[in-house]
mmCIF file of C-alpha atoms and ligand atoms in Angstrom:
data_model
loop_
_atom_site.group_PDB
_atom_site.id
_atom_site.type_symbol
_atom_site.label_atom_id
_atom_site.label_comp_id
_atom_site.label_asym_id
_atom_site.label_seq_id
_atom_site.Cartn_x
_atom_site.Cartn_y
_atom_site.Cartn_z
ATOM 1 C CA UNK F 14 -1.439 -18.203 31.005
ATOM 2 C CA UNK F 15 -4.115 -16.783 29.206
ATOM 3 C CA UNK F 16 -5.033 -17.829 25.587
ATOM 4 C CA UNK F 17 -5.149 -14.072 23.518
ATOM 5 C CA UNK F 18 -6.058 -13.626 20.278
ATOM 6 C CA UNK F 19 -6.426 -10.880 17.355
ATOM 7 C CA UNK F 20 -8.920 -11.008 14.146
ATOM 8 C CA UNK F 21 -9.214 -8.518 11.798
ATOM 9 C CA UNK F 22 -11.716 -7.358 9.644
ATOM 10 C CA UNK F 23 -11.788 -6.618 6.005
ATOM 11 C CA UNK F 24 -13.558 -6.896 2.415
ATOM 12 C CA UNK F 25 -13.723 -8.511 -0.519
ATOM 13 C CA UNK F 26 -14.799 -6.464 -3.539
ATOM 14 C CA UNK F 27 -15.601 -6.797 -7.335
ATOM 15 C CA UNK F 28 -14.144 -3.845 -8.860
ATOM 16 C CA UNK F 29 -17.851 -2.507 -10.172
ATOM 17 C CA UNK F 30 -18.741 -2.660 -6.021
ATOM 18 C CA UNK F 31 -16.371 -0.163 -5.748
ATOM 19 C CA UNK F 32 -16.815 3.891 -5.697
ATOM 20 C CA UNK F 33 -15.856 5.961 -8.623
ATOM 21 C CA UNK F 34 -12.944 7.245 -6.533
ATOM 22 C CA UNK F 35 -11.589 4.222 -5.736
ATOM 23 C CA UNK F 36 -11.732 3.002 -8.755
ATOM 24 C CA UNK F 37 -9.440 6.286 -10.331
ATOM 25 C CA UNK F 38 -7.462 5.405 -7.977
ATOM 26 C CA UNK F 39 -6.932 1.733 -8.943
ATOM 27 C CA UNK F 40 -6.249 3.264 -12.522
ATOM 28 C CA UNK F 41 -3.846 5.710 -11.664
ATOM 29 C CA UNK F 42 -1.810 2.976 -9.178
ATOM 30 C CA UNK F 43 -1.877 0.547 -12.819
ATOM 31 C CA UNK F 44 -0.411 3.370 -15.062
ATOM 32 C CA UNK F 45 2.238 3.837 -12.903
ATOM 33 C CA UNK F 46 2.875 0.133 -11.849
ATOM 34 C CA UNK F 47 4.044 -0.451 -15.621
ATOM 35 C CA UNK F 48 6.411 2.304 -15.450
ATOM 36 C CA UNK F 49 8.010 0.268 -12.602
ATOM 37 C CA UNK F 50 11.981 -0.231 -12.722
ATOM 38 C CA UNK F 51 11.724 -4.129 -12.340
ATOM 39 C CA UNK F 52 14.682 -5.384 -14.277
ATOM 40 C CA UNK F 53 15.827 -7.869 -12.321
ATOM 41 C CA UNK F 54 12.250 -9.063 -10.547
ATOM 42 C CA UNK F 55 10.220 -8.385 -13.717
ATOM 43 C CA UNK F 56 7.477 -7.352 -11.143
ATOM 44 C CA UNK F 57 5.971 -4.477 -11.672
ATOM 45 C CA UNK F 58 3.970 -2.719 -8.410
ATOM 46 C CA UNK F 59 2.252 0.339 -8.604
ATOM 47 C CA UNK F 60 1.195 2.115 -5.757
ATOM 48 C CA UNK F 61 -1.350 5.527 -5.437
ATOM 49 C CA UNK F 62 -2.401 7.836 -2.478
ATOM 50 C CA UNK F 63 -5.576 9.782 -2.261
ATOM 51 C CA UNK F 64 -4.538 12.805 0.000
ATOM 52 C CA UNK F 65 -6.969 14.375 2.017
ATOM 53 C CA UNK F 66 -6.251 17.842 -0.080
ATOM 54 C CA UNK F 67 -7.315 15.701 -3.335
ATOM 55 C CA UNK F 68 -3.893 15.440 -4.703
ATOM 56 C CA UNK F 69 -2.773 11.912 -5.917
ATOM 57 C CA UNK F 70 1.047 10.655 -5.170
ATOM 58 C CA UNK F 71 2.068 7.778 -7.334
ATOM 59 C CA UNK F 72 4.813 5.792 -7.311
ATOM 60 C CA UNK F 73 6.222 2.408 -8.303
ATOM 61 C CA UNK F 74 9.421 -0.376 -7.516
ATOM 62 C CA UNK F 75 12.404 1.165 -8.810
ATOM 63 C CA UNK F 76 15.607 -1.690 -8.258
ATOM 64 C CA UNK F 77 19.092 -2.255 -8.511
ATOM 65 C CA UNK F 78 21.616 -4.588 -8.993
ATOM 66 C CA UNK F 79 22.502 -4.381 -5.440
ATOM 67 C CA UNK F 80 19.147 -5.303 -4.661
ATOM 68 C CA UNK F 81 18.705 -4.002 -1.134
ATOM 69 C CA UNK F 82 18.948 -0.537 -2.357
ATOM 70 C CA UNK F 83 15.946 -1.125 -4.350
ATOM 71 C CA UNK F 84 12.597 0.802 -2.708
ATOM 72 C CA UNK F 85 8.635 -1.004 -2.914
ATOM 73 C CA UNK F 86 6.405 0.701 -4.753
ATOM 74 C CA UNK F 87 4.207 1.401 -1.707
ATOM 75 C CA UNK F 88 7.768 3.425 -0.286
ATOM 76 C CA UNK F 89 8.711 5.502 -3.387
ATOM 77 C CA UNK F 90 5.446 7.080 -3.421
ATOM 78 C CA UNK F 91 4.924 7.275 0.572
ATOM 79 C CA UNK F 92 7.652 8.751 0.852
ATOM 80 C CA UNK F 93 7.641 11.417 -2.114
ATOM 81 C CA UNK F 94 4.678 11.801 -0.749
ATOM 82 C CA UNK F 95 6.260 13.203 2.546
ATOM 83 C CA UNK F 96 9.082 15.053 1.290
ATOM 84 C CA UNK F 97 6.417 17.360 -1.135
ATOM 85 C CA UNK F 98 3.452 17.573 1.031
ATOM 86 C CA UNK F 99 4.432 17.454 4.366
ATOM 87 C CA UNK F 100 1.450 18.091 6.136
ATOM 88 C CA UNK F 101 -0.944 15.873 4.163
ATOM 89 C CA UNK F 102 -2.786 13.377 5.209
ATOM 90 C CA UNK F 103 -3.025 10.278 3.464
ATOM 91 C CA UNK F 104 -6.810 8.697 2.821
ATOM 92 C CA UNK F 105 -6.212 6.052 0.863
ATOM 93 C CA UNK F 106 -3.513 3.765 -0.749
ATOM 94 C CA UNK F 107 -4.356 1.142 -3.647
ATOM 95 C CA UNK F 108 -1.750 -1.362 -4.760
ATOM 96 C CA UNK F 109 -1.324 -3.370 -7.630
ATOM 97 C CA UNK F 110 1.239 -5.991 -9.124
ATOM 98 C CA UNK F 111 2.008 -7.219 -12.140
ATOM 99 C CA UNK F 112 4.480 -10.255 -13.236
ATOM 100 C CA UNK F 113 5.862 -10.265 -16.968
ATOM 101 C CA UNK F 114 7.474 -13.727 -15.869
ATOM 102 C CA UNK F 115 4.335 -15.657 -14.890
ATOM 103 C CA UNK F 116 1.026 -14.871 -14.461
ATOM 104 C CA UNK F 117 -0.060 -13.090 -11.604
ATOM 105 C CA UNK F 118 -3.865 -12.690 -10.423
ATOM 106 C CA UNK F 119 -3.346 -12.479 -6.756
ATOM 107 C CA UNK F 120 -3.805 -9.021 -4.388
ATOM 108 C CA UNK F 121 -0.140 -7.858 -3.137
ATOM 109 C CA UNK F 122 -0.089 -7.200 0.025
ATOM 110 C CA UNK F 123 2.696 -5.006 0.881
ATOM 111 C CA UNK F 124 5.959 -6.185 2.942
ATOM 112 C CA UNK F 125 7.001 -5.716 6.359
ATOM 113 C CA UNK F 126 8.916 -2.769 5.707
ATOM 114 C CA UNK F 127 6.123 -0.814 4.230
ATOM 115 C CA UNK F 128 4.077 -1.475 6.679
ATOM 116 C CA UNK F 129 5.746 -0.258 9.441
ATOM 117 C CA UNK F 130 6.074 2.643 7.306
ATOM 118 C CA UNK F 131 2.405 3.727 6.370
ATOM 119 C CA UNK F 132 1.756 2.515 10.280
ATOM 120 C CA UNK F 133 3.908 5.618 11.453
ATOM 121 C CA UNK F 134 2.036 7.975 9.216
ATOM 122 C CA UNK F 135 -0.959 6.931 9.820
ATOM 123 C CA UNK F 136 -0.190 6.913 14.292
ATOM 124 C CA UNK F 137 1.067 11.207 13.078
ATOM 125 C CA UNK F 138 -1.654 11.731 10.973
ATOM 126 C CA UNK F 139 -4.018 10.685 13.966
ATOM 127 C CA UNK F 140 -6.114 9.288 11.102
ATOM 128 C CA UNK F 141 -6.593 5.761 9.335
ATOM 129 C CA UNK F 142 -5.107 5.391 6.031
ATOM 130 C CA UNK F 143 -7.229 2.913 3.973
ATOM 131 C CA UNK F 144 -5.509 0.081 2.145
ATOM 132 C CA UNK F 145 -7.057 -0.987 -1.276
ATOM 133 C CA UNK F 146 -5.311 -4.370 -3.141
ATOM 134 C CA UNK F 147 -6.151 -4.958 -6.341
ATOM 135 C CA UNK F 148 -6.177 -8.281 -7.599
ATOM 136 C CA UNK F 149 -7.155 -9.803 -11.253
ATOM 137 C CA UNK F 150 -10.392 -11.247 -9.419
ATOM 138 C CA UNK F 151 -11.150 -9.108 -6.408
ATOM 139 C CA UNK F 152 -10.362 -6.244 -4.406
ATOM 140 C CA UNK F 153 -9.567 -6.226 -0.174
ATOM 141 C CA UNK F 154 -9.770 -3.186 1.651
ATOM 142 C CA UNK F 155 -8.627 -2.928 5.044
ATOM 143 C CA UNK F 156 -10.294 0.171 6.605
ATOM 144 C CA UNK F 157 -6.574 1.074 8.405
ATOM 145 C CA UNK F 158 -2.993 -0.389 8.671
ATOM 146 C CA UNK F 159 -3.529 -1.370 11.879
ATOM 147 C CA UNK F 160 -5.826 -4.236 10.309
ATOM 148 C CA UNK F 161 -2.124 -5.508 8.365
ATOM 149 C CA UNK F 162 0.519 -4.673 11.391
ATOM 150 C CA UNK F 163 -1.381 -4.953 14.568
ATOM 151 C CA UNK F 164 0.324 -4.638 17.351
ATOM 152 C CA UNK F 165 3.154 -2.523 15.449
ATOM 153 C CA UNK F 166 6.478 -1.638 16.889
ATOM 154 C CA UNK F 167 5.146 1.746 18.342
ATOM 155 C CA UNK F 168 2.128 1.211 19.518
ATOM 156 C CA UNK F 169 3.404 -1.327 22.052
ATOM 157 C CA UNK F 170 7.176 0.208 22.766
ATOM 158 C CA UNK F 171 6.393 3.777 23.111
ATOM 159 C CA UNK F 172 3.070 3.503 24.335
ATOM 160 C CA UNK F 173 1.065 5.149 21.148
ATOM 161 C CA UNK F 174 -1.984 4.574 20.193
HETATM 162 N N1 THU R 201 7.471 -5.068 -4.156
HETATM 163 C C1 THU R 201 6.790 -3.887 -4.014
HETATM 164 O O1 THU R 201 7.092 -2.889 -4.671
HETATM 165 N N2 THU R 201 5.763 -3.844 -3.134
HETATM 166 C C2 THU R 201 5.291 -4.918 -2.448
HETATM 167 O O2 THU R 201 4.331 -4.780 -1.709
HETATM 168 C C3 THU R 201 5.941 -6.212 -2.589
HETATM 169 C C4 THU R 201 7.183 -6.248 -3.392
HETATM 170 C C5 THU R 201 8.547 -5.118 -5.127
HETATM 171 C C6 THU R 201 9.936 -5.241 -4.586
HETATM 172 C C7 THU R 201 10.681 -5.839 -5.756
HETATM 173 O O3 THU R 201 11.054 -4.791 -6.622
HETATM 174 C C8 THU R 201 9.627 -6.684 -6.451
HETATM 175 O O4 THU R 201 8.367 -6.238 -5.965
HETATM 176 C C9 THU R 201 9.772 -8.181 -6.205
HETATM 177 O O5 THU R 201 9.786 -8.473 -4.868
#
């Protein structure tokens, strides 16, 4: 038997650390979080890309009252993002939440489902898609999904790297 393990790397920011960029890109991921369709959760999550072309893809948690038919923020606008600009390449993604019920200071970090989502685009895009989570306190960025799914589905099963 041999012992393995895995440690990952990442940082912990105050938001004036930050670049310029980054931090439009926090803004534009807060606008849309509280345009979010969080009826039933009353959490609001906004999500933004930075494309490699410049262009900015937003989106936010849309739900339903059959709630698995509801779609993460970090989904609606991945995958809008997909559908419109096929060949783009994503640089960066920040993510924020909000909670009208109770208050909420903590980094989101997305779900299992997203992902293994932002992990396939980034294994096609041949090229690491930052992750930025902004919390009421501080800011983590991971320099590539790999750093929040390691050893993801594909990588091992299909043999990509
Ligand atoms: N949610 C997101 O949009 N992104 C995340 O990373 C975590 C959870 C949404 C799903 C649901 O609409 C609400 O937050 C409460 O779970």
């Amino acid at each position: 038997m041999k012992q393995k393990s895995i440690s990952i790397e990442y940082k912990s920011l105050q938001l004036e650390e930050l670049s310029q960029e980054d931090r439009d890109l926090i803004l534009k991921a807060e606008e849309i979080r509280d345009k979010a369709y969080a009826v039933y959760s009353d959490f609001y999550v906004g999500a933004a890309l930075l494309l490699s072309s410049g262009d900015i893809v937003l989106g936010n948690n849309q739900e339903n009252i059959a709630f698995p038919s509801s779609l993460c923020a970090e989904r609606v606008a991945i995958f809008y993002c997909k559908a419109n600009y096929p060949e783009s390449k994503i640089k960066k993604i920040a993510i924020t939440a909000k909670s009208i019920k109770e208050a909420y200071d903590e980094v989101v970090t997305p779900c299992g489902s997203c992902r293994q989502v932002i992990s396939e685009y980034e294994r096609n895009q041949k090229s690491p898609i930052e992750i930025i989570l902004k919390g009421e306190n501080e800011v983590l960025v991971f320099k590539s999904i790999n750093d929040l799914l390691p050893l993801s589905f594909e990588t091992i099963v299909l043999g990509h790297s």
